[in-house]
Amino acid sequence: MRARLLSILFASITASIFVHSTLAFAATNIGIPGLSLSVAPSTGPTGVVNTVQILVMLTVLSIAPAILIMMTAFTRIVVVLSFVRSALALQTTPPNQVIIGLSLFLTLFVMTPTFSAVNKNAIQPYLAGHMSQTTAIAQAEYPFKVFMAKQTRIQDVELFLQYRHEAQPKSLTTLPLTTLVPAFVISELETAFQIGFMIYIPFLIIDLVVATTLMSLGMMMLPPVLISLPFKLLLFVMVDGWYLVVKSLLAGFH
């Protein structure tokens, strides 16, 4: 009963303090800024075009991270680094933040020439008013097409061209992005899995040797992973594994 009375008394005091503070705040006549939104009809075709362009740009910006990931070296790099962690039988080391962060900076390093070309040929002329928005978009697409064309396999491009019953062009840079981007992503995944397979081979041999040794010694209840993990780490450190992995990734984009 006493606890109940104390809780009621505490609630009454709290409500009283809240009411008095609210009245005191209202008495000071402090103005709170408001937000006003209005929608007015367009006065001409120019206003409609500008509104549509703004909506299109906002839509593109919302999906820009996904577009950039699919059109850059990020896919191959992050998949290969994930394979390295899995081959070492390490679930959370390095953590996902480190893997993604390293992949982003390696992507920035690889894509710097492409980004510089886009900035020089499209962004700066458009900001200076020397070209229209349509021309700037076309100029910005070309460096990305050149980069993707170097890494895309012909058979992946033919897959999408055959689906649309289109002839193979003389140059992959003339393909629309709707055809070149998925072909590029498939090629990147294929290359990343090939690199991942080569990474797995030496660690798989270590697992087999350790498992066979434990079985020959009659230690069937001892998990082989506990014994093979130190040997995997020792091998990876001795051959400077991260250097070799990053070197092979960078060499693949030349």
PDB file of C-alpha atoms in Angstrom:
ATOM      1  CA  MET A   1       0.000   0.000   0.000  1.00  0.00           C
ATOM      2  CA  ARG A   2       2.825   2.385   0.843  1.00  0.00           C
ATOM      3  CA  ALA A   3       4.536   1.713  -2.494  1.00  0.00           C
ATOM      4  CA  ARG A   4       1.291   2.408  -4.310  1.00  0.00           C
ATOM      5  CA  LEU A   5       0.830   5.730  -2.484  1.00  0.00           C
ATOM      6  CA  LEU A   6       4.401   6.732  -3.318  1.00  0.00           C
ATOM      7  CA  SER A   7       3.883   5.946  -7.009  1.00  0.00           C
ATOM      8  CA  ILE A   8       0.673   8.001  -7.110  1.00  0.00           C
ATOM      9  CA  LEU A   9       2.398  10.901  -5.346  1.00  0.00           C
ATOM     10  CA  PHE A  10       5.335  10.764  -7.767  1.00  0.00           C
ATOM     11  CA  ALA A  11       2.983  10.753 -10.775  1.00  0.00           C
ATOM     12  CA  SER A  12       1.080  13.755  -9.378  1.00  0.00           C
ATOM     13  CA  ILE A  13       4.257  15.738  -8.832  1.00  0.00           C
ATOM     14  CA  THR A  14       5.520  14.919 -12.331  1.00  0.00           C
ATOM     15  CA  ALA A  15       2.222  15.979 -13.936  1.00  0.00           C
ATOM     16  CA  SER A  16       2.215  19.210 -11.952  1.00  0.00           C
ATOM     17  CA  ILE A  17       5.753  20.063 -13.020  1.00  0.00           C
ATOM     18  CA  PHE A  18       4.881  19.343 -16.662  1.00  0.00           C
ATOM     19  CA  VAL A  19       1.760  21.573 -16.571  1.00  0.00           C
ATOM     20  CA  HIS A  20       3.578  24.480 -14.901  1.00  0.00           C
ATOM     21  CA  SER A  21       6.503  24.269 -17.319  1.00  0.00           C
ATOM     22  CA  THR A  22       4.109  24.225 -20.287  1.00  0.00           C
ATOM     23  CA  LEU A  23       2.242  27.285 -19.025  1.00  0.00           C
ATOM     24  CA  ALA A  24       5.500  29.113 -18.361  1.00  0.00           C
ATOM     25  CA  PHE A  25       6.747  28.318 -21.854  1.00  0.00           C
ATOM     26  CA  ALA A  26       3.500  29.559 -23.379  1.00  0.00           C
ATOM     27  CA  ALA A  27       3.672  32.777 -21.334  1.00  0.00           C
ATOM     28  CA  THR A  28       7.023  33.699 -22.828  1.00  0.00           C
ATOM     29  CA  ASN A  29       5.457  33.978 -26.314  1.00  0.00           C
ATOM     30  CA  ILE A  30       8.367  32.218 -27.994  1.00  0.00           C
ATOM     31  CA  GLY A  31       7.563  31.623 -31.663  1.00  0.00           C
ATOM     32  CA  ILE A  32       8.114  28.131 -33.027  1.00  0.00           C
ATOM     33  CA  PRO A  33       9.069  28.033 -36.698  1.00  0.00           C
ATOM     34  CA  GLY A  34       6.586  26.270 -38.938  1.00  0.00           C
ATOM     35  CA  LEU A  35       6.850  24.452 -42.231  1.00  0.00           C
ATOM     36  CA  SER A  36       4.664  25.388 -45.141  1.00  0.00           C
ATOM     37  CA  LEU A  37       4.297  23.250 -48.260  1.00  0.00           C
ATOM     38  CA  SER A  38       2.390  24.298 -51.326  1.00  0.00           C
ATOM     39  CA  VAL A  39       1.706  22.786 -54.732  1.00  0.00           C
ATOM     40  CA  ALA A  40       0.904  25.195 -57.531  1.00  0.00           C
ATOM     41  CA  PRO A  41       0.062  24.438 -61.160  1.00  0.00           C
ATOM     42  CA  SER A  42       2.769  24.964 -63.738  1.00  0.00           C
ATOM     43  CA  THR A  43       2.510  28.083 -65.869  1.00  0.00           C
ATOM     44  CA  GLY A  44       4.095  26.538 -68.959  1.00  0.00           C
ATOM     45  CA  PRO A  45       5.913  23.580 -70.528  1.00  0.00           C
ATOM     46  CA  THR A  46       9.266  24.754 -69.134  1.00  0.00           C
ATOM     47  CA  GLY A  47       8.068  24.383 -65.568  1.00  0.00           C
ATOM     48  CA  VAL A  48       6.773  20.882 -66.239  1.00  0.00           C
ATOM     49  CA  VAL A  49      10.087  19.835 -67.825  1.00  0.00           C
ATOM     50  CA  ASN A  50      12.095  21.210 -64.901  1.00  0.00           C
ATOM     51  CA  THR A  51       9.878  19.398 -62.397  1.00  0.00           C
ATOM     52  CA  VAL A  52      10.225  16.109 -64.248  1.00  0.00           C
ATOM     53  CA  GLN A  53      14.014  16.537 -64.443  1.00  0.00           C
ATOM     54  CA  ILE A  54      14.207  17.122 -60.702  1.00  0.00           C
ATOM     55  CA  LEU A  55      12.144  13.990 -60.027  1.00  0.00           C
ATOM     56  CA  VAL A  56      14.339  11.929 -62.361  1.00  0.00           C
ATOM     57  CA  MET A  57      17.527  13.223 -60.730  1.00  0.00           C
ATOM     58  CA  LEU A  58      16.205  12.419 -57.233  1.00  0.00           C
ATOM     59  CA  THR A  59      15.316   8.915 -58.396  1.00  0.00           C
ATOM     60  CA  VAL A  60      18.774   8.381 -59.889  1.00  0.00           C
ATOM     61  CA  LEU A  61      20.470   9.664 -56.733  1.00  0.00           C
ATOM     62  CA  SER A  62      18.472   7.224 -54.601  1.00  0.00           C
ATOM     63  CA  ILE A  63      19.796   4.244 -56.572  1.00  0.00           C
ATOM     64  CA  ALA A  64      23.227   5.740 -57.294  1.00  0.00           C
ATOM     65  CA  PRO A  65      25.099   3.507 -54.788  1.00  0.00           C
ATOM     66  CA  ALA A  66      23.727   0.364 -56.409  1.00  0.00           C
ATOM     67  CA  ILE A  67      24.522   1.699 -59.880  1.00  0.00           C
ATOM     68  CA  LEU A  68      28.096   2.554 -58.944  1.00  0.00           C
ATOM     69  CA  ILE A  69      28.642  -0.831 -57.275  1.00  0.00           C
ATOM     70  CA  MET A  70      27.445  -2.648 -60.395  1.00  0.00           C
ATOM     71  CA  MET A  71      29.530  -0.487 -62.758  1.00  0.00           C
ATOM     72  CA  THR A  72      32.847  -0.457 -60.906  1.00  0.00           C
ATOM     73  CA  ALA A  73      35.457  -2.893 -59.608  1.00  0.00           C
ATOM     74  CA  PHE A  74      33.708  -3.202 -56.238  1.00  0.00           C
ATOM     75  CA  THR A  75      31.911  -6.478 -57.002  1.00  0.00           C
ATOM     76  CA  ARG A  76      35.055  -8.462 -57.839  1.00  0.00           C
ATOM     77  CA  ILE A  77      37.075  -7.016 -54.966  1.00  0.00           C
ATOM     78  CA  VAL A  78      34.523  -7.606 -52.209  1.00  0.00           C
ATOM     79  CA  VAL A  79      33.784 -11.163 -53.395  1.00  0.00           C
ATOM     80  CA  VAL A  80      37.480 -12.098 -53.500  1.00  0.00           C
ATOM     81  CA  LEU A  81      38.132 -10.654 -50.052  1.00  0.00           C
ATOM     82  CA  SER A  82      35.139 -12.578 -48.715  1.00  0.00           C
ATOM     83  CA  PHE A  83      36.592 -15.759 -50.242  1.00  0.00           C
ATOM     84  CA  VAL A  84      39.880 -15.107 -48.449  1.00  0.00           C
ATOM     85  CA  ARG A  85      38.114 -14.878 -45.105  1.00  0.00           C
ATOM     86  CA  SER A  86      36.103 -18.040 -45.793  1.00  0.00           C
ATOM     87  CA  ALA A  87      39.175 -19.981 -46.935  1.00  0.00           C
ATOM     88  CA  LEU A  88      40.893 -19.167 -43.666  1.00  0.00           C
ATOM     89  CA  ALA A  89      37.800 -20.457 -41.803  1.00  0.00           C
ATOM     90  CA  LEU A  90      37.484 -17.090 -40.045  1.00  0.00           C
ATOM     91  CA  GLN A  91      33.852 -16.092 -39.587  1.00  0.00           C
ATOM     92  CA  THR A  92      34.200 -12.538 -38.319  1.00  0.00           C
ATOM     93  CA  THR A  93      37.876 -11.694 -38.856  1.00  0.00           C
ATOM     94  CA  PRO A  94      38.340  -9.321 -40.575  1.00  0.00           C
ATOM     95  CA  PRO A  95      34.869  -7.946 -39.787  1.00  0.00           C
ATOM     96  CA  ASN A  96      32.458  -6.949 -42.529  1.00  0.00           C
ATOM     97  CA  GLN A  97      33.186  -3.255 -41.977  1.00  0.00           C
ATOM     98  CA  VAL A  98      36.868  -3.804 -42.736  1.00  0.00           C
ATOM     99  CA  ILE A  99      36.132  -5.932 -45.815  1.00  0.00           C
ATOM    100  CA  ILE A 100      33.699  -3.392 -47.259  1.00  0.00           C
ATOM    101  CA  GLY A 101      35.887  -0.411 -46.330  1.00  0.00           C
ATOM    102  CA  LEU A 102      38.964  -1.931 -47.950  1.00  0.00           C
ATOM    103  CA  SER A 103      36.897  -2.842 -51.019  1.00  0.00           C
ATOM    104  CA  LEU A 104      35.628   0.727 -51.329  1.00  0.00           C
ATOM    105  CA  PHE A 105      39.092   2.266 -51.149  1.00  0.00           C
ATOM    106  CA  LEU A 106      40.561  -0.277 -53.575  1.00  0.00           C
ATOM    107  CA  THR A 107      37.646   0.473 -55.903  1.00  0.00           C
ATOM    108  CA  LEU A 108      38.377   4.179 -55.613  1.00  0.00           C
ATOM    109  CA  PHE A 109      42.029   3.506 -56.415  1.00  0.00           C
ATOM    110  CA  VAL A 110      41.193   1.386 -59.470  1.00  0.00           C
ATOM    111  CA  MET A 111      38.453   3.697 -60.742  1.00  0.00           C
ATOM    112  CA  THR A 112      40.356   6.982 -60.297  1.00  0.00           C
ATOM    113  CA  PRO A 113      41.188   7.327 -64.036  1.00  0.00           C
ATOM    114  CA  THR A 114      37.541   6.685 -64.925  1.00  0.00           C
ATOM    115  CA  PHE A 115      36.237   9.154 -62.353  1.00  0.00           C
ATOM    116  CA  SER A 116      38.753  11.762 -63.526  1.00  0.00           C
ATOM    117  CA  ALA A 117      37.589  11.339 -67.133  1.00  0.00           C
ATOM    118  CA  VAL A 118      33.942  11.730 -66.097  1.00  0.00           C
ATOM    119  CA  ASN A 119      34.757  14.846 -64.102  1.00  0.00           C
ATOM    120  CA  LYS A 120      36.806  16.370 -66.932  1.00  0.00           C
ATOM    121  CA  ASN A 121      34.569  15.515 -69.874  1.00  0.00           C
ATOM    122  CA  ALA A 122      31.099  15.707 -68.323  1.00  0.00           C
ATOM    123  CA  ILE A 123      30.746  17.251 -64.866  1.00  0.00           C
ATOM    124  CA  GLN A 124      32.915  20.336 -65.223  1.00  0.00           C
ATOM    125  CA  PRO A 125      31.610  21.326 -68.707  1.00  0.00           C
ATOM    126  CA  TYR A 126      28.032  20.832 -67.503  1.00  0.00           C
ATOM    127  CA  LEU A 127      28.574  22.955 -64.388  1.00  0.00           C
ATOM    128  CA  ALA A 128      30.165  25.642 -66.549  1.00  0.00           C
ATOM    129  CA  GLY A 129      27.133  25.625 -68.826  1.00  0.00           C
ATOM    130  CA  HIS A 130      29.040  24.458 -71.912  1.00  0.00           C
ATOM    131  CA  MET A 131      26.834  21.391 -72.566  1.00  0.00           C
ATOM    132  CA  SER A 132      23.295  20.250 -71.945  1.00  0.00           C
ATOM    133  CA  GLN A 133      22.234  17.671 -69.385  1.00  0.00           C
ATOM    134  CA  THR A 134      21.643  14.997 -72.050  1.00  0.00           C
ATOM    135  CA  THR A 135      25.096  15.515 -73.552  1.00  0.00           C
ATOM    136  CA  ALA A 136      26.709  15.465 -70.104  1.00  0.00           C
ATOM    137  CA  ILE A 137      25.051  12.130 -69.273  1.00  0.00           C
ATOM    138  CA  ALA A 138      26.274  10.638 -72.552  1.00  0.00           C
ATOM    139  CA  GLN A 139      29.794  11.915 -71.904  1.00  0.00           C
ATOM    140  CA  ALA A 140      29.711  10.501 -68.360  1.00  0.00           C
ATOM    141  CA  GLU A 141      28.611   7.066 -69.580  1.00  0.00           C
ATOM    142  CA  TYR A 142      31.468   6.613 -72.041  1.00  0.00           C
ATOM    143  CA  PRO A 143      34.386   6.228 -69.529  1.00  0.00           C
ATOM    144  CA  PHE A 144      32.371   3.657 -67.589  1.00  0.00           C
ATOM    145  CA  LYS A 145      31.577   1.791 -70.792  1.00  0.00           C
ATOM    146  CA  VAL A 146      35.272   1.708 -71.704  1.00  0.00           C
ATOM    147  CA  PHE A 147      36.158   0.282 -68.290  1.00  0.00           C
ATOM    148  CA  MET A 148      33.388  -2.318 -68.328  1.00  0.00           C
ATOM    149  CA  ALA A 149      34.116  -3.349 -71.923  1.00  0.00           C
ATOM    150  CA  LYS A 150      37.685  -4.332 -70.955  1.00  0.00           C
ATOM    151  CA  GLN A 151      36.446  -6.656 -68.207  1.00  0.00           C
ATOM    152  CA  THR A 152      33.384  -8.155 -69.933  1.00  0.00           C
ATOM    153  CA  ARG A 153      33.482 -11.477 -71.744  1.00  0.00           C
ATOM    154  CA  ILE A 154      32.017 -11.694 -75.231  1.00  0.00           C
ATOM    155  CA  GLN A 155      29.864 -14.695 -74.405  1.00  0.00           C
ATOM    156  CA  ASP A 156      28.184 -12.803 -71.560  1.00  0.00           C
ATOM    157  CA  VAL A 157      27.332  -9.960 -73.937  1.00  0.00           C
ATOM    158  CA  GLU A 158      26.042 -12.409 -76.534  1.00  0.00           C
ATOM    159  CA  LEU A 159      23.719 -13.905 -73.935  1.00  0.00           C
ATOM    160  CA  PHE A 160      21.785 -10.639 -73.581  1.00  0.00           C
ATOM    161  CA  LEU A 161      22.023  -9.762 -77.265  1.00  0.00           C
ATOM    162  CA  GLN A 162      20.529 -13.120 -78.263  1.00  0.00           C
ATOM    163  CA  TYR A 163      17.689 -12.596 -75.807  1.00  0.00           C
ATOM    164  CA  ARG A 164      16.764  -9.389 -77.627  1.00  0.00           C
ATOM    165  CA  HIS A 165      17.630 -10.768 -81.061  1.00  0.00           C
ATOM    166  CA  GLU A 166      20.217  -8.051 -81.673  1.00  0.00           C
ATOM    167  CA  ALA A 167      23.427  -8.278 -83.668  1.00  0.00           C
ATOM    168  CA  GLN A 168      26.772  -7.973 -81.952  1.00  0.00           C
ATOM    169  CA  PRO A 169      28.165  -4.436 -82.354  1.00  0.00           C
ATOM    170  CA  LYS A 170      31.652  -3.618 -83.540  1.00  0.00           C
ATOM    171  CA  SER A 171      32.537  -2.121 -80.163  1.00  0.00           C
ATOM    172  CA  LEU A 172      31.113  -2.872 -76.723  1.00  0.00           C
ATOM    173  CA  THR A 173      31.160   0.838 -75.907  1.00  0.00           C
ATOM    174  CA  THR A 174      28.232   1.336 -78.273  1.00  0.00           C
ATOM    175  CA  LEU A 175      26.013  -0.993 -76.247  1.00  0.00           C
ATOM    176  CA  PRO A 176      23.380   0.526 -73.966  1.00  0.00           C
ATOM    177  CA  LEU A 177      23.995   0.295 -70.250  1.00  0.00           C
ATOM    178  CA  THR A 178      20.955  -1.956 -69.834  1.00  0.00           C
ATOM    179  CA  THR A 179      22.840  -4.625 -71.794  1.00  0.00           C
ATOM    180  CA  LEU A 180      26.454  -3.931 -70.824  1.00  0.00           C
ATOM    181  CA  VAL A 181      25.965  -3.674 -67.039  1.00  0.00           C
ATOM    182  CA  PRO A 182      24.459  -7.149 -66.419  1.00  0.00           C
ATOM    183  CA  ALA A 183      27.016  -8.722 -68.766  1.00  0.00           C
ATOM    184  CA  PHE A 184      29.789  -6.925 -66.872  1.00  0.00           C
ATOM    185  CA  VAL A 185      28.474  -8.098 -63.489  1.00  0.00           C
ATOM    186  CA  ILE A 186      28.299 -11.725 -64.641  1.00  0.00           C
ATOM    187  CA  SER A 187      31.855 -11.519 -65.954  1.00  0.00           C
ATOM    188  CA  GLU A 188      33.065  -9.990 -62.695  1.00  0.00           C
ATOM    189  CA  LEU A 189      31.420 -12.722 -60.634  1.00  0.00           C
ATOM    190  CA  GLU A 190      32.972 -15.409 -62.855  1.00  0.00           C
ATOM    191  CA  THR A 191      36.430 -13.859 -62.476  1.00  0.00           C
ATOM    192  CA  ALA A 192      36.003 -13.451 -58.724  1.00  0.00           C
ATOM    193  CA  PHE A 193      34.989 -17.091 -58.310  1.00  0.00           C
ATOM    194  CA  GLN A 194      37.993 -18.234 -60.347  1.00  0.00           C
ATOM    195  CA  ILE A 195      40.297 -16.252 -58.077  1.00  0.00           C
ATOM    196  CA  GLY A 196      38.470 -17.590 -55.027  1.00  0.00           C
ATOM    197  CA  PHE A 197      38.970 -21.189 -56.217  1.00  0.00           C
ATOM    198  CA  MET A 198      42.713 -20.611 -56.551  1.00  0.00           C
ATOM    199  CA  ILE A 199      42.777 -19.141 -53.047  1.00  0.00           C
ATOM    200  CA  TYR A 200      40.975 -22.156 -51.583  1.00  0.00           C
ATOM    201  CA  ILE A 201      43.353 -24.814 -52.983  1.00  0.00           C
ATOM    202  CA  PRO A 202      46.331 -24.419 -50.564  1.00  0.00           C
ATOM    203  CA  PHE A 203      44.060 -24.130 -47.518  1.00  0.00           C
ATOM    204  CA  LEU A 204      42.056 -27.169 -48.652  1.00  0.00           C
ATOM    205  CA  ILE A 205      45.275 -29.187 -48.839  1.00  0.00           C
ATOM    206  CA  ILE A 206      46.100 -28.170 -45.259  1.00  0.00           C
ATOM    207  CA  ASP A 207      42.622 -29.275 -44.107  1.00  0.00           C
ATOM    208  CA  LEU A 208      43.021 -32.645 -45.820  1.00  0.00           C
ATOM    209  CA  VAL A 209      46.474 -33.256 -44.341  1.00  0.00           C
ATOM    210  CA  VAL A 210      45.337 -32.330 -40.832  1.00  0.00           C
ATOM    211  CA  ALA A 211      42.143 -34.407 -41.067  1.00  0.00           C
ATOM    212  CA  THR A 212      44.074 -37.442 -42.338  1.00  0.00           C
ATOM    213  CA  THR A 213      46.694 -37.100 -39.607  1.00  0.00           C
ATOM    214  CA  LEU A 214      44.066 -36.875 -36.862  1.00  0.00           C
ATOM    215  CA  MET A 215      42.250 -39.940 -38.185  1.00  0.00           C
ATOM    216  CA  SER A 216      45.479 -41.930 -38.327  1.00  0.00           C
ATOM    217  CA  LEU A 217      46.179 -40.992 -34.712  1.00  0.00           C
ATOM    218  CA  GLY A 218      42.691 -42.020 -33.664  1.00  0.00           C
ATOM    219  CA  MET A 219      41.659 -38.486 -32.669  1.00  0.00           C
ATOM    220  CA  MET A 220      38.314 -38.593 -34.434  1.00  0.00           C
ATOM    221  CA  MET A 221      36.514 -36.475 -31.820  1.00  0.00           C
ATOM    222  CA  LEU A 222      38.936 -33.560 -32.214  1.00  0.00           C
ATOM    223  CA  PRO A 223      37.664 -31.018 -34.807  1.00  0.00           C
ATOM    224  CA  PRO A 224      40.263 -30.665 -37.587  1.00  0.00           C
ATOM    225  CA  VAL A 225      39.486 -26.938 -37.885  1.00  0.00           C
ATOM    226  CA  LEU A 226      41.024 -26.259 -34.484  1.00  0.00           C
ATOM    227  CA  ILE A 227      44.325 -27.773 -35.619  1.00  0.00           C
ATOM    228  CA  SER A 228      44.382 -26.534 -39.221  1.00  0.00           C
ATOM    229  CA  LEU A 229      43.536 -22.899 -38.424  1.00  0.00           C
ATOM    230  CA  PRO A 230      46.976 -22.019 -36.941  1.00  0.00           C
ATOM    231  CA  PHE A 231      48.711 -23.640 -39.918  1.00  0.00           C
ATOM    232  CA  LYS A 232      46.501 -21.680 -42.342  1.00  0.00           C
ATOM    233  CA  LEU A 233      47.316 -18.424 -40.591  1.00  0.00           C
ATOM    234  CA  LEU A 234      51.015 -19.304 -40.537  1.00  0.00           C
ATOM    235  CA  LEU A 235      51.014 -20.039 -44.278  1.00  0.00           C
ATOM    236  CA  PHE A 236      49.044 -16.889 -45.071  1.00  0.00           C
ATOM    237  CA  VAL A 237      51.397 -14.706 -43.053  1.00  0.00           C
ATOM    238  CA  MET A 238      54.578 -16.327 -44.389  1.00  0.00           C
ATOM    239  CA  VAL A 239      53.622 -15.767 -48.039  1.00  0.00           C
ATOM    240  CA  ASP A 240      52.299 -12.235 -47.276  1.00  0.00           C
ATOM    241  CA  GLY A 241      48.805 -13.217 -48.322  1.00  0.00           C
ATOM    242  CA  TRP A 242      47.093  -9.832 -48.277  1.00  0.00           C
ATOM    243  CA  TYR A 243      49.810  -8.377 -50.484  1.00  0.00           C
ATOM    244  CA  LEU A 244      49.439 -11.192 -53.016  1.00  0.00           C
ATOM    245  CA  VAL A 245      45.639 -10.994 -53.045  1.00  0.00           C
ATOM    246  CA  VAL A 246      45.550  -7.226 -53.539  1.00  0.00           C
ATOM    247  CA  LYS A 247      48.328  -7.440 -56.128  1.00  0.00           C
ATOM    248  CA  SER A 248      46.391 -10.010 -58.158  1.00  0.00           C
ATOM    249  CA  LEU A 249      43.241  -7.896 -57.929  1.00  0.00           C
ATOM    250  CA  LEU A 250      44.992  -4.767 -59.158  1.00  0.00           C
ATOM    251  CA  ALA A 251      46.753  -6.688 -61.916  1.00  0.00           C
ATOM    252  CA  GLY A 252      43.418  -7.964 -63.181  1.00  0.00           C
ATOM    253  CA  PHE A 253      42.187  -4.432 -63.943  1.00  0.00           C
ATOM    254  CA  HIS A 254      45.114  -3.390 -66.155  1.00  0.00           C
TER     255      HIS A 254
END
